[in-house]
Amino acid sequence: MTTDQVQTVCGLDAAQIRKARAENPKMRERDFAQSLGISEAELAGAFVGYGTRRIEPRFENLFSGLQQVGKVMALTRNESAVHEKIGPFEKFINGERAALMLGEQIDTRMFPSNWVHGFAVEKQDGKDVRRSLQFFDAHGDAVQKIHTRPETDMKAWDRLIGELAFCDQQPGTLPYITPAPVFTRKTPADGVEVQLRNRWKSLTDIHQFHGLLRDLDLDRVSAFELVGDDWAWRLDNGSVPALLRLAAAEDIPIMCFVGNKGCIQIHTGKIKTVMAKGPWINIMDPTFHLHLRTDHIHDVWAVRKRADVGHVTSIEAFDSDGKQIIQFFGARGEGNAERDDWRTLAENLPKLDRAISLGAAE
């Protein structure tokens, strides 16, 4: 059996996947893969040798090389939101558990253990060729994609691909893709409310919040439901589009976080062009694009956490399973207090009554 004949979970080999794609070229990769019952990484793997090369996601080599290519578009998404930033990769800080890319435009938090599969993709689009680097986790879900721009240094781009490329570039699918675990809400332990409130009050930095959840074995929504209105309150589901329109109209700089298990991507700054199209709310600014499925929003919470100066206020949206879709803060430098205009905006978004909130969660 050749590599090209390896069977996927849906019973299609690589050649059959390519044929199906040729018959349906316009559907987005993620949607097309789902229509075949395969992961997006398996779809990419079927095209190795046909415009696609398999590459290794070695962080030190990858990001030092990306710092040489100039302007690109970095895309990070989950099921409900797509976050795109246009600019150069600037300052890379490596780490075994977490790594950072810091820059005026591209700002990410990355978790190397979830960067498992990598591909360099070239795709014909009319007279043009679209080029990208695409990275996926062990389940075949995309963690980040990096697309060239007209200003990209293609010689540096090609050098990087050559450095990262596998020796074996035979076409084939990825039979070692494992199914993603199903996300489930956690059942709070009896009496955890008192511990939660005491720990919450004692926070001195917002990054301590993850340790609080881990220690008390709570998911975010359960913590918000239990901690009380002084620290978290539920908002109307239309609050996120309202937030974007108000921030744009009032020139309030924000921080917008979209992430998955492998990468969290952040925009910091003002937003200008906010547009609705069907279920999507979109930001289409020169260096920042956001595409958010508002029909996937099931819960929205306003949350206060103590910080290095006073407290900060976040707006967080979740899907019907309790998975976080998107998170917003007011733009703020370390050592500075939260902006008054952001706090006013966040605290005046339409609230839901606590009884309604708890009833909806049951």
XYZ file of N, CA, C and O in Angstrom, residues 148-256:
436
model
N 1.118 34.705 3.508
C 1.964 35.744 2.940
C 1.120 36.938 2.505
O -0.089 36.833 2.276
N 1.778 38.077 2.413
C 1.211 39.325 1.898
C 2.086 39.793 0.737
O 3.198 39.270 0.543
N 1.638 40.766 -0.048
C 2.491 41.247 -1.147
C 3.863 41.708 -0.680
O 4.841 41.618 -1.429
N 3.955 42.183 0.568
C 5.225 42.707 1.088
C 6.133 41.622 1.670
O 7.277 41.893 2.045
N 5.652 40.378 1.772
C 6.437 39.303 2.381
C 7.719 39.035 1.577
O 7.695 39.012 0.341
N 8.831 38.845 2.273
C 10.097 38.479 1.640
C 10.030 36.988 1.289
O 10.207 36.120 2.152
N 9.762 36.680 0.010
C 9.536 35.302 -0.381
C 10.813 34.468 -0.360
O 10.752 33.242 -0.183
N 11.971 35.081 -0.526
C 13.219 34.323 -0.415
C 13.399 33.812 1.015
O 13.764 32.651 1.232
N 13.139 34.672 1.994
C 13.230 34.253 3.393
C 12.158 33.227 3.711
O 12.393 32.273 4.474
N 10.969 33.383 3.139
C 9.864 32.434 3.320
C 10.274 31.049 2.816
O 10.106 30.044 3.515
N 10.816 30.995 1.605
C 11.207 29.710 1.021
C 12.368 29.074 1.795
O 12.415 27.852 1.952
N 13.300 29.901 2.274
C 14.399 29.365 3.090
C 13.857 28.705 4.343
O 14.313 27.628 4.754
N 12.886 29.338 4.972
C 12.306 28.797 6.201
C 11.626 27.460 5.935
O 11.794 26.500 6.699
N 10.870 27.377 4.854
C 10.195 26.116 4.522
C 11.224 25.020 4.284
O 11.076 23.881 4.746
N 12.292 25.355 3.555
C 13.342 24.361 3.313
C 13.975 23.862 4.595
O 14.312 22.684 4.722
N 14.124 24.751 5.570
C 14.731 24.376 6.846
C 13.825 23.464 7.658
O 14.294 22.576 8.388
N 12.511 23.656 7.531
C 11.556 22.919 8.358
C 10.996 21.677 7.667
O 10.331 20.860 8.321
N 11.214 21.514 6.370
C 10.558 20.456 5.606
C 11.029 19.069 6.016
O 12.219 18.836 6.268
N 10.079 18.123 6.070
C 10.401 16.718 6.256
C 11.084 16.167 5.007
O 10.846 16.653 3.894
N 11.911 15.126 5.190
C 12.506 14.463 4.030
C 11.435 13.735 3.214
O 11.442 13.768 1.990
N 10.506 13.088 3.898
C 9.444 12.333 3.229
C 8.304 13.273 2.863
O 7.628 13.811 3.741
N 8.113 13.477 1.570
C 7.028 14.347 1.111
C 6.050 13.577 0.220
O 5.485 14.117 -0.725
N 5.826 12.299 0.565
C 4.844 11.509 -0.162
C 3.436 11.952 0.244
O 3.170 12.234 1.418
N 2.507 12.014 -0.718
C 1.137 12.409 -0.363
C 0.482 11.357 0.501
O 0.738 10.164 0.366
N -0.342 11.792 1.401
C -1.067 10.855 2.241
C -1.775 11.540 3.372
O -1.489 12.688 3.697
N -2.724 10.864 3.962
C -3.460 11.395 5.090
C -2.708 11.090 6.377
O -1.633 10.502 6.365
N -3.274 11.477 7.487
C -2.612 11.329 8.784
C -3.414 10.346 9.637
O -4.331 10.740 10.347
N -3.096 9.062 9.602
C -3.908 8.078 10.313
C -3.795 8.168 11.821
O -4.584 7.558 12.539
N -2.824 8.945 12.339
C -2.643 9.017 13.793
C -3.344 10.220 14.404
O -3.089 10.590 15.534
N -4.232 10.847 13.670
C -5.096 11.878 14.244
C -6.005 11.234 15.293
O -6.597 10.185 15.055
N -6.110 11.845 16.459
C -6.966 11.310 17.520
C -8.184 12.210 17.711
O -8.086 13.429 17.557
N -9.341 11.646 18.036
C -10.532 12.473 18.226
C -10.340 13.467 19.366
O -9.731 13.147 20.395
N -10.858 14.672 19.186
C -10.761 15.688 20.232
C -11.688 15.334 21.383
O -12.813 14.870 21.168
N -11.248 15.529 22.623
C -12.132 15.262 23.759
C -13.311 16.241 23.767
O -13.184 17.382 23.318
N -14.429 15.773 24.261
C -15.619 16.625 24.338
C -15.511 17.523 25.564
O -15.214 17.052 26.670
N -15.704 18.835 25.368
C -15.653 19.766 26.488
C -16.928 19.629 27.312
O -18.039 19.634 26.781
N -16.778 19.506 28.628
C -17.931 19.440 29.516
C -17.714 20.369 30.697
O -16.590 20.538 31.183
N -18.800 20.972 31.144
C -18.750 21.806 32.341
C -18.446 20.937 33.553
O -18.850 19.779 33.629
N -17.750 21.516 34.536
C -17.416 20.794 35.754
C -18.473 21.037 36.817
O -19.022 22.133 36.917
N -18.738 20.019 37.621
C -19.681 20.159 38.730
C -18.938 20.678 39.953
O -18.016 20.017 40.452
N -19.300 21.866 40.435
C -18.565 22.432 41.578
C -18.713 21.560 42.821
O -19.774 20.987 43.089
N -17.652 21.464 43.591
C -17.693 20.716 44.847
C -18.539 21.458 45.877
O -18.661 22.689 45.831
N -19.114 20.720 46.799
C -19.908 21.334 47.864
C -19.047 22.307 48.671
O -17.907 21.984 49.049
N -19.580 23.483 48.928
C -18.890 24.454 49.763
C -17.777 25.219 49.081
O -17.062 25.989 49.739
N -17.631 25.056 47.760
C -16.519 25.714 47.078
C -16.729 27.221 46.953
O -15.771 27.972 46.751
N -17.999 27.687 47.118
C -18.279 29.116 46.935
C -17.452 29.985 47.875
O -16.908 31.019 47.463
N -17.347 29.574 49.137
C -16.614 30.387 50.114
C -15.136 30.447 49.744
O -14.513 31.516 49.761
N -14.558 29.291 49.395
C -13.150 29.287 48.976
C -12.943 30.159 47.743
O -11.961 30.911 47.653
N -13.871 30.055 46.806
C -13.761 30.832 45.574
C -13.756 32.327 45.868
O -12.891 33.075 45.374
N -14.703 32.789 46.686
C -14.784 34.223 46.969
C -13.568 34.718 47.739
O -13.058 35.806 47.462
N -13.096 33.914 48.677
C -11.904 34.316 49.432
C -10.676 34.391 48.535
O -9.884 35.340 48.619
N -10.524 33.370 47.672
C -9.378 33.376 46.759
C -9.486 34.527 45.762
O -8.485 35.166 45.428
N -10.695 34.757 45.272
C -10.907 35.819 44.283
C -10.517 37.179 44.874
O -9.837 37.978 44.231
N -10.947 37.427 46.099
C -10.637 38.705 46.757
C -9.143 38.888 46.973
O -8.652 40.018 47.051
N -8.407 37.772 47.085
C -6.982 37.862 47.388
C -6.102 37.936 46.140
O -4.879 38.038 46.249
N -6.696 37.880 44.946
C -5.904 37.983 43.719
C -5.173 39.315 43.686
O -5.711 40.354 44.064
N -3.947 39.294 43.206
C -3.180 40.534 43.026
C -2.742 40.723 41.578
O -2.159 41.749 41.242
N -3.026 39.732 40.741
C -2.647 39.795 39.331
C -3.647 38.933 38.556
O -3.988 37.823 39.003
N -4.103 39.419 37.407
C -5.129 38.675 36.671
C -4.627 37.309 36.209
O -5.432 36.390 36.006
N -3.303 37.139 36.058
C -2.788 35.849 35.608
C -2.898 34.780 36.694
O -2.739 33.586 36.409
N -3.176 35.167 37.938
C -3.368 34.195 39.008
C -4.720 33.483 38.896
O -4.950 32.472 39.560
N -5.599 34.005 38.049
C -6.948 33.458 37.939
C -6.936 32.014 37.431
O -7.736 31.189 37.873
N -6.022 31.696 36.512
C -5.967 30.328 35.986
C -5.611 29.342 37.091
O -6.173 28.240 37.151
N -4.704 29.732 37.986
C -4.360 28.859 39.104
C -5.522 28.673 40.062
O -5.722 27.584 40.611
N -6.304 29.722 40.253
C -7.491 29.640 41.105
C -8.462 28.601 40.547
O -8.966 27.735 41.289
N -8.749 28.673 39.254
C -9.664 27.710 38.639
C -9.118 26.292 38.746
O -9.865 25.353 39.050
N -7.824 26.141 38.518
C -7.212 24.809 38.578
C -7.283 24.244 39.997
O -7.662 23.080 40.194
N -6.957 25.055 40.978
C -6.941 24.577 42.362
C -8.324 24.180 42.840
O -8.475 23.223 43.622
N -9.343 24.913 42.406
C -10.715 24.644 42.856
C -11.478 23.750 41.887
O -12.657 23.447 42.126
N -10.830 23.323 40.801
C -11.425 22.441 39.798
C -12.738 23.023 39.262
O -13.784 22.354 39.258
N -12.658 24.276 38.796
C -13.820 24.976 38.259
C -13.559 25.400 36.823
O -12.432 25.742 36.460
N -14.596 25.378 35.987
C -14.508 26.035 34.690
C -14.892 27.502 34.877
O -15.396 27.912 35.938
N -14.651 28.312 33.864
C -14.834 29.758 33.999
C -16.287 30.125 34.302
O -16.564 30.912 35.209
N -17.216 29.555 33.538
C -18.619 29.929 33.724
C -19.113 29.537 35.100
O -19.832 30.302 35.766
N -18.735 28.362 35.582
C -19.149 27.947 36.931
C -18.611 28.913 37.973
O -19.316 29.277 38.930
N -17.361 29.357 37.808
C -16.796 30.323 38.748
C -17.573 31.634 38.713
O -17.857 32.227 39.761
N -17.944 32.084 37.531
C -18.688 33.336 37.425
C -20.070 33.207 38.080
O -20.546 34.143 38.733
N -20.694 32.055 37.898
C -22.021 31.842 38.491
C -21.969 31.834 40.012
O -22.929 32.256 40.673
N -20.852 31.368 40.585
C -20.773 31.172 42.027
C -20.226 32.381 42.783
O -20.531 32.547 43.967
N -19.439 33.222 42.142
C -18.675 34.214 42.894
C -19.510 35.394 43.364
O -19.161 36.069 44.340
N -20.624 35.672 42.724
C -21.477 36.769 43.160
C -21.337 38.015 42.302
O -20.347 38.226 41.609
N -22.373 38.871 42.361
C -22.473 40.020 41.459
C -21.389 41.075 41.663
O -21.176 41.908 40.777
N -20.732 41.081 42.800
C -19.658 42.058 42.987
C -18.502 41.807 42.020
O -17.760 42.734 41.677
N -18.366 40.545 41.592
C -17.216 40.175 40.769
C -17.597 39.737 39.357
O -16.767 39.837 38.444
N -18.796 39.225 39.148
C -19.190 38.759 37.811
C -20.701 38.849 37.672
O -21.442 38.486 38.584
N -21.141 39.319 36.516
C -22.583 39.393 36.264
C -22.837 39.102 34.786
O -22.036 39.407 33.920
N -23.990 38.483 34.541
C -24.310 38.035 33.180
C -24.936 39.182 32.399
O -25.720 39.967 32.927
N -24.567 39.238 31.105
C -25.035 40.286 30.221
C -25.950 39.717 29.143
O -25.940 38.522 28.860
N -26.705 40.606 28.531
C -27.496 40.247 27.362
C -26.549 39.771 26.248
O -25.442 40.297 26.085
N -26.991 38.786 25.457
C -26.122 38.223 24.430
C -25.795 39.210 23.303
O -24.845 38.993 22.546
N -26.578 40.276 23.191
C -26.259 41.307 22.210
C -25.189 42.270 22.683
O -24.849 43.223 21.956
N -24.622 42.024 23.855
C -23.641 42.957 24.413
C -22.338 42.995 23.612
O -21.679 44.033 23.566
N -21.958 41.884 22.993
C -20.677 41.884 22.275
C -20.739 42.771 21.028
O -19.858 43.624 20.842
N -21.745 42.630 20.142
C -21.828 43.590 19.033
C -21.951 45.029 19.516
O -21.358 45.948 18.926
N -22.703 45.231 20.603
C -22.844 46.587 21.144
C -21.494 47.114 21.613
O -21.141 48.279 21.372
N -20.726 46.272 22.289
C -19.392 46.660 22.755
C -18.517 47.113 21.584
O -17.851 48.159 21.652
N -18.511 46.329 20.504
C -17.656 46.656 19.356
C -18.080 47.976 18.723
O -17.231 48.816 18.383
N -19.374 48.160 18.570
C -19.842 49.408 17.950
C -19.549 50.612 18.840
O -19.153 51.676 18.353
N -19.741 50.467 20.147
C -19.471 51.577 21.065
C -17.982 51.891 21.126
O -17.591 53.065 21.122
N -17.139 50.861 21.180
C -15.689 51.098 21.220
C -15.229 51.816 19.964
O -14.371 52.707 20.015
N -15.798 51.438 18.805
C -15.437 52.103 17.554
C -15.931 53.542 17.537
O -15.192 54.468 17.189
N -17.177 53.745 17.945
C -17.769 55.086 17.893
C -17.109 56.042 18.878
O -16.955 57.241 18.591
N -16.705 55.520 20.042
C -16.157 56.378 21.094
C -14.628 56.364 21.135
O -14.021 56.945 22.024
N -14.007 55.698 20.154
C -12.541 55.706 20.032
C -11.858 55.122 21.265
O -10.824 55.626 21.725
N -12.413 54.044 21.817
C -11.862 53.422 23.015
C -10.963 52.267 22.607
O -11.425 51.302 21.986
N -9.676 52.305 22.917
C -8.796 51.180 22.570
C -9.106 49.955 23.427
O -9.309 50.069 24.636
N -9.149 48.808 22.791
C -9.519 47.576 23.477
C -8.424 46.528 23.296
O -7.517 46.677 22.475
N -8.538 45.460 24.076
C -7.789 44.228 23.841
C -8.812 43.146 23.501
O -9.804 42.979 24.211
N -8.565 42.432 22.406
C -9.474 41.390 21.933
C -8.697 40.085 21.828
O -7.723 40.003 21.073
